[in-house]
Short mmCIF file of C-alpha atoms and ligand atoms in Angstrom, two decimals:
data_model
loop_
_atom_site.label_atom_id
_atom_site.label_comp_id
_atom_site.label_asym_id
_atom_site.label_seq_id
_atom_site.Cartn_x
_atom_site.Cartn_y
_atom_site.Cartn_z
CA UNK A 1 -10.84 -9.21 -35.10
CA UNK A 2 -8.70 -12.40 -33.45
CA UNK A 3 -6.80 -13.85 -36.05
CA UNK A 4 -6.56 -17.91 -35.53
CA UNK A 5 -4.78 -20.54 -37.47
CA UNK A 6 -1.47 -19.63 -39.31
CA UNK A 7 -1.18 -16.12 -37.57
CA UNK A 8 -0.87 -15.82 -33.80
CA UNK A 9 -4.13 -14.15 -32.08
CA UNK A 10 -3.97 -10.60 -31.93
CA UNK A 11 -4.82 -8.22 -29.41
CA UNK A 12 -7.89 -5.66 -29.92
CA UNK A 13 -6.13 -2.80 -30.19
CA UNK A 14 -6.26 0.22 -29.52
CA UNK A 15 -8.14 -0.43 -25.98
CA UNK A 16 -9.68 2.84 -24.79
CA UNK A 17 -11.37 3.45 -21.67
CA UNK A 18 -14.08 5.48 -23.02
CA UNK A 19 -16.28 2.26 -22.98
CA UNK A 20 -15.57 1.66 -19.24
CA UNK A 21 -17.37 5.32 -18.56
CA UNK A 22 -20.08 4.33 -20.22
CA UNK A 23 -20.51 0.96 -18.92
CA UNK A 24 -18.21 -0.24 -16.09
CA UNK A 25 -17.92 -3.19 -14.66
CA UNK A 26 -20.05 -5.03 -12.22
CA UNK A 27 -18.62 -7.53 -10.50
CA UNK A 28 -21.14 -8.69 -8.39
CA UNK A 29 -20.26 -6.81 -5.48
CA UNK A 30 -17.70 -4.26 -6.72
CA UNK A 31 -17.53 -2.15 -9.61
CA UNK A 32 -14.91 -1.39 -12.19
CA UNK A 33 -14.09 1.54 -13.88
CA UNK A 34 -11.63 4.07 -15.28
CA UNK A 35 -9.89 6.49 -12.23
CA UNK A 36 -11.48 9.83 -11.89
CA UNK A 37 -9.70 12.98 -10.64
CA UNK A 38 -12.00 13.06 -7.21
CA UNK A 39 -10.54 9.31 -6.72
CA UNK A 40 -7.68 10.77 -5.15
CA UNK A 41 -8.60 11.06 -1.38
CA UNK A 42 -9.28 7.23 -1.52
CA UNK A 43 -6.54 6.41 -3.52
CA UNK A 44 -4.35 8.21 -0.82
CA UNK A 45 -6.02 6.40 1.90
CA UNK A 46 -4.12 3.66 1.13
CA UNK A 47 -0.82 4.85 -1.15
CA UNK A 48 0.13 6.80 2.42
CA UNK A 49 0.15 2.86 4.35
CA UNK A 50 3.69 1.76 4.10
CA UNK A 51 2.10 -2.24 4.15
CA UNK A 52 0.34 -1.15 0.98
CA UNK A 53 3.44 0.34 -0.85
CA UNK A 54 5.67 -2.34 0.77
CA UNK A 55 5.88 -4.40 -2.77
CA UNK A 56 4.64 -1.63 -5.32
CA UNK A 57 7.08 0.08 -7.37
CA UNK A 58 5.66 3.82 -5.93
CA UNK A 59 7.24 5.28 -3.03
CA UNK A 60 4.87 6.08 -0.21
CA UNK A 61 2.68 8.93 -1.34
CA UNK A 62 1.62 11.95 0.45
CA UNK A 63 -1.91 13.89 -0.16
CA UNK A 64 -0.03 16.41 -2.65
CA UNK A 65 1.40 13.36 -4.48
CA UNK A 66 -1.11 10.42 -4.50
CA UNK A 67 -3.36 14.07 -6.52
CA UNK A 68 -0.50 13.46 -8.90
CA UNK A 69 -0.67 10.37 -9.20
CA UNK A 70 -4.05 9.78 -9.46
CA UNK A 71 -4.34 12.84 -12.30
CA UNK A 72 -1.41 11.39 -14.36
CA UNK A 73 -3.24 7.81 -14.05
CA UNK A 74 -6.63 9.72 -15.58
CA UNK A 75 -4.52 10.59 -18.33
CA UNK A 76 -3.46 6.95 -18.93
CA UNK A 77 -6.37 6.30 -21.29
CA UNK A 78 -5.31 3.75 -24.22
CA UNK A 79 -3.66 1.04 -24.84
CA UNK A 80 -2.17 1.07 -27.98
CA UNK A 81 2.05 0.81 -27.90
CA UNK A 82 4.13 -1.69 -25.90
CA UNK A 83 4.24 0.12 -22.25
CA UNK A 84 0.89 1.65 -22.32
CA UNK A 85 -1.14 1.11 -19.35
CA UNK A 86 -4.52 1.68 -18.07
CA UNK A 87 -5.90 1.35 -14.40
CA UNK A 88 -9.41 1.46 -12.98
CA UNK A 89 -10.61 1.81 -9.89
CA UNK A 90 -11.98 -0.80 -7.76
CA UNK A 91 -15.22 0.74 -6.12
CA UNK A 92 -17.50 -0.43 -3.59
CA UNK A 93 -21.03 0.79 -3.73
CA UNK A 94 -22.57 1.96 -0.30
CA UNK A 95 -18.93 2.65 1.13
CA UNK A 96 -18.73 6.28 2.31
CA UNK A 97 -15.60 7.73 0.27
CA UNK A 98 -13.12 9.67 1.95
CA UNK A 99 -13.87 12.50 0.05
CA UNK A 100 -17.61 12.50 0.49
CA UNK A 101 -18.36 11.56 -2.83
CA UNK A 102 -22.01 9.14 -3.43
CA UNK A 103 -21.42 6.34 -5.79
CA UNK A 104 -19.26 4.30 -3.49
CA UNK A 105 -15.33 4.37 -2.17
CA UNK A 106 -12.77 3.63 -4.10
CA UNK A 107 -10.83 0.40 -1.81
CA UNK A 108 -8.09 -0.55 -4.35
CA UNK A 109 -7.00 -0.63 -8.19
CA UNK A 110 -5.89 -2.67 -10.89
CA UNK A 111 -3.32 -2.14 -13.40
CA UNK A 112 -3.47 -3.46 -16.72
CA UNK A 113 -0.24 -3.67 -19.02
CA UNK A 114 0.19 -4.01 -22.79
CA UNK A 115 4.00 -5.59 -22.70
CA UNK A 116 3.61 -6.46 -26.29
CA UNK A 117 1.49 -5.82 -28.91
CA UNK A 118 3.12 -8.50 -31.32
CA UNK A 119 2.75 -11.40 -28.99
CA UNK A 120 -0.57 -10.28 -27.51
CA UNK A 121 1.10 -10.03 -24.09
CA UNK A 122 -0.21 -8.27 -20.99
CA UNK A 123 0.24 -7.63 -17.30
CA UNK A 124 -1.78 -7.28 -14.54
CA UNK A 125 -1.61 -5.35 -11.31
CA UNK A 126 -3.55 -5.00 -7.73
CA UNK A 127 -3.57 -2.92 -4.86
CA UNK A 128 -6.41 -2.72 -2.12
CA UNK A 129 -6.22 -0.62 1.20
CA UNK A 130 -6.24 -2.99 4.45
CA UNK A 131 -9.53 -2.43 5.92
CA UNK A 132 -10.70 -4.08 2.64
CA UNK A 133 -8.92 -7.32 2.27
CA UNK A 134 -9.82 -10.44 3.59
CA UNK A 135 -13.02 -10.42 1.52
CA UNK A 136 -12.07 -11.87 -1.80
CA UNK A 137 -12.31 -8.65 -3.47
CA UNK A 138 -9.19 -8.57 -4.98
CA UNK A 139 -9.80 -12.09 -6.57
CA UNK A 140 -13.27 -10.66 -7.74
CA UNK A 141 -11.67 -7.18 -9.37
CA UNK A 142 -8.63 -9.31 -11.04
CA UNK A 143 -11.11 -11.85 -12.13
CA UNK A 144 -13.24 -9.26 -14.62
CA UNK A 145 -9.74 -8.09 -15.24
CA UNK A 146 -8.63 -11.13 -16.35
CA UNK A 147 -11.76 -11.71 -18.44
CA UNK A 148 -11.47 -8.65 -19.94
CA UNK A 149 -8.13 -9.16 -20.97
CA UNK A 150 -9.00 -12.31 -22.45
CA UNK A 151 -11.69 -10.92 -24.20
CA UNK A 152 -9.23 -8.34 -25.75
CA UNK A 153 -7.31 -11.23 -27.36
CA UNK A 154 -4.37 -11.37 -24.52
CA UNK A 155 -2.78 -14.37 -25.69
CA UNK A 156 -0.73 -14.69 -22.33
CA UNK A 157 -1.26 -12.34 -18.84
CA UNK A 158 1.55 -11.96 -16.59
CA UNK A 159 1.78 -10.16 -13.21
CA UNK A 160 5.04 -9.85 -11.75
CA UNK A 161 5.43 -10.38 -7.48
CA UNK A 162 7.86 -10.11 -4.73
CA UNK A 163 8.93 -12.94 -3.54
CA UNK A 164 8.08 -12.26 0.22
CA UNK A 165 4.46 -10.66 -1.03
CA UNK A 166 2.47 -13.83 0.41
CA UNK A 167 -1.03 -12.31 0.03
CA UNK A 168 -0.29 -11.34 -3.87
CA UNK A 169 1.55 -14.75 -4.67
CA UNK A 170 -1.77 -16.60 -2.82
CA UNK A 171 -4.56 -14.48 -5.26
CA UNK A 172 -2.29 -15.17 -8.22
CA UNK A 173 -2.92 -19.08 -7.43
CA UNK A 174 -5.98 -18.64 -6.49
CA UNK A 175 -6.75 -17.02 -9.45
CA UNK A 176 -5.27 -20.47 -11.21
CA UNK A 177 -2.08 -18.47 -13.11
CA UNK A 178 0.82 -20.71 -13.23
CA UNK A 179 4.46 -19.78 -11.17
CA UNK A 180 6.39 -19.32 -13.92
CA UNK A 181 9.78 -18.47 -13.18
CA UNK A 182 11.60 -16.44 -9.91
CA UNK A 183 14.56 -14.27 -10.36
CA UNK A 184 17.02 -14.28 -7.52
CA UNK A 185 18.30 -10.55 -6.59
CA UNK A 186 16.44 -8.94 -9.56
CA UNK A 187 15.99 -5.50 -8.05
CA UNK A 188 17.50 -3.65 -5.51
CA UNK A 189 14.67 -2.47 -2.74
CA UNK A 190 14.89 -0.26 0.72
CA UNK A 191 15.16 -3.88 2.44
CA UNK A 192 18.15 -5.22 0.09
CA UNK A 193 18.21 -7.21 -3.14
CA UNK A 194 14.55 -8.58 -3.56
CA UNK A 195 13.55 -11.89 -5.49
CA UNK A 196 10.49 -11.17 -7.98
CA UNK A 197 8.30 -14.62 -9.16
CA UNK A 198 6.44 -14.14 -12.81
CA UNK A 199 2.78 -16.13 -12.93
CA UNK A 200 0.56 -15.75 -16.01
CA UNK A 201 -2.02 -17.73 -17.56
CA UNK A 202 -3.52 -18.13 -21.06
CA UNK A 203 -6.36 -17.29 -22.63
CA UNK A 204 -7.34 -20.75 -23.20
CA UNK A 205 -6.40 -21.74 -19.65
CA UNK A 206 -8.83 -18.86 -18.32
CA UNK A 207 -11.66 -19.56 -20.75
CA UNK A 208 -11.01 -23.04 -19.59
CA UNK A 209 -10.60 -22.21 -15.59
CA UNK A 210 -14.20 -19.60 -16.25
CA UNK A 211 -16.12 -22.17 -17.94
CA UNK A 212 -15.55 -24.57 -15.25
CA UNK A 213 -16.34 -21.82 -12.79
CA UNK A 214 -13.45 -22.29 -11.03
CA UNK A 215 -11.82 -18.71 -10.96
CA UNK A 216 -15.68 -16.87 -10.44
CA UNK A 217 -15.70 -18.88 -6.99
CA UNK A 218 -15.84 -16.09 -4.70
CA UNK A 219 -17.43 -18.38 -1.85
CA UNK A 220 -14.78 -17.84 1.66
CA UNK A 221 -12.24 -20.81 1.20
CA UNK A 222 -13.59 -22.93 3.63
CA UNK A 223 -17.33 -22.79 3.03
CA UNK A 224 -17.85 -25.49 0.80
C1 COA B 1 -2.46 -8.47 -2.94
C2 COA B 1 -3.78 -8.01 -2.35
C3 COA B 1 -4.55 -7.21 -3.39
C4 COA B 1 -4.59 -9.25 -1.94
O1 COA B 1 -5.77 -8.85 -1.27
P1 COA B 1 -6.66 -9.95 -0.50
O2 COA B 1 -7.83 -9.27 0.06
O3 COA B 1 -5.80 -10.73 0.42
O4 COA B 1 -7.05 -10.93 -1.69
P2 COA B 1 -8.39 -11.72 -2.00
O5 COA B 1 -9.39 -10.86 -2.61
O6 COA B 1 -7.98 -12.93 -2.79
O7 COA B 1 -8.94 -12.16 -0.58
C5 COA B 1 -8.49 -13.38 -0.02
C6 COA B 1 -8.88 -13.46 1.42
O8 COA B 1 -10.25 -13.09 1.57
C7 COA B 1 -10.95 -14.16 2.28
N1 COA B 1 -12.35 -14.09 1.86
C8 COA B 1 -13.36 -13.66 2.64
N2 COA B 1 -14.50 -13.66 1.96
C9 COA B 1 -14.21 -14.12 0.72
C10 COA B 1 -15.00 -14.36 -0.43
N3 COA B 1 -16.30 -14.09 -0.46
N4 COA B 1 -14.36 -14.83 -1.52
C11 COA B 1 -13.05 -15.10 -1.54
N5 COA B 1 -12.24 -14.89 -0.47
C12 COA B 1 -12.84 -14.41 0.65
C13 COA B 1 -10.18 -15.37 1.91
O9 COA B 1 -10.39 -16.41 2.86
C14 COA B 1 -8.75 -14.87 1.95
O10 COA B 1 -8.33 -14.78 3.30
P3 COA B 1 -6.83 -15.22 3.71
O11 COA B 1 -5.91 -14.19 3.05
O12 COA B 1 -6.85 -15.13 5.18
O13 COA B 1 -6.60 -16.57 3.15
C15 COA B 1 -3.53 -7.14 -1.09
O14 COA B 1 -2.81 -7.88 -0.16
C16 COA B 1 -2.83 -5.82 -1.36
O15 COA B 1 -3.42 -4.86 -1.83
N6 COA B 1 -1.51 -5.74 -1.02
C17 COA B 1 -0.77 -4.48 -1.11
C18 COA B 1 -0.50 -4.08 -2.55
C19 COA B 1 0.26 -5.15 -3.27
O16 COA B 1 1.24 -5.67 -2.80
N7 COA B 1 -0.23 -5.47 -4.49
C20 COA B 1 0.34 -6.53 -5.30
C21 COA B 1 1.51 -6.12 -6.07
S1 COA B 1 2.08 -7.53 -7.06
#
């Protein structure tokens, strides 16, 4: 239950994916759901692109590894404790899947965070391969994201960004999450010392941004 008044909301917790196998997302075009072992040909597709990996903490992942990867992330099922994270898979029905499955191809995934339990903090995360951006599907997956975490009780979501990663930094105003703060030379990266820029939004400010159907707008910028 979300506590209100002298307490601080708290998050739902534990999250568990279970409910996602049973009923995953539907975005309108996409759906949403927890990563499956036989995910990992398309996941590979697009952990092997050095653009993808450019601004993700993973190294560039070959076919033996992104298996790894994607099995470990199967395995990542709850969130319960501060550092527990869950990811699901962003699929498109009626896209062939690299490894022949028939439900649809996986393009991308999100990441979803618990950073702390006791302040009802979370982060989010997104990756998509190439061939697939450029069609507001990444602001459509972090979207339900987004209102899922909301829905959890996330008081505050966060997703961290390089500096020099345009097309994230765009989605995250898009999405209508607020630049926060940008640490000069926070990490050290293959290019040199990298700047990383926080955004996050609250719930309220969601709930607010959804009910004025600002953040579902998934109309080409441009169109209206
Ligand atoms: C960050 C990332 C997910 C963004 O993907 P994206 O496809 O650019 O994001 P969106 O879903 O918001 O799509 C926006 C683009 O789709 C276009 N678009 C086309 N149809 C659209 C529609 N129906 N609705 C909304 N946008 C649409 C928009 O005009 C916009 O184009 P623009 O970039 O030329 O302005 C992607 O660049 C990525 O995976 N990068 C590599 C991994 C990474 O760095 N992840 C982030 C770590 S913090």
């Amino acid at each position: 239950m979300i506590m209100h008044g002298d307490a601080p909301p708290k998050l739902q917790l534990p999250f568990d994916l279970a409910g996602l196998d049973a009923s995953p997302i539907g975005t309108g075009r996409l759906v949403l759901r927890p990563i499956r072992a036989q995910d990992a040909d398309d996941i590979h597709a697009y952990q092997r692109l050095p653009e993808v990996v450019a601004y993700l903490p993973w190294p560039l992942l070959d076919r033996e590894a992104s298996h790894e990867h994607t099995e470990l992330r199967t395995k990542q099922r709850t969130l319960a404790t501060d550092g527990d994270r869950v990811a699901l898979a962003i699929v498109l029905p009626g896209e062939p899947s690299v490894g022949g499955g028939g439900e649809g191809r996986v393009i991308g995934d999100l990441t979803f965070i618990l950073t702390s339990a006791a302040h009802a903090q979370v982060a989010v995360g997104w990756v998509l391969h190439p061939d697939f951006q450029g069609h507001g599907y990444a602001r459509e997956a972090a979207t339900a994201l987004l209102d899922l975490a909301a829905g959890l009780g996330a008081h505050r979501i966060a997703a961290t960004v390089d500096a020099a990663n345009k097309q994230s930094l765009v989605l995250c105003e898009r999405l209508g999450m607020r630049k926060e703060a940008t640490f000069h030379h926070d990490r050290y990266g293959q290019t040199g010392w990298r700047d990383t820029v926080i955004y996050a939004v609250t719930d309220a400010e969601w709930l607010g941004r959804r009910t004025s159907g600002a953040a579902a707008d998934t109309t080409p910028p441009g169109a209206h």
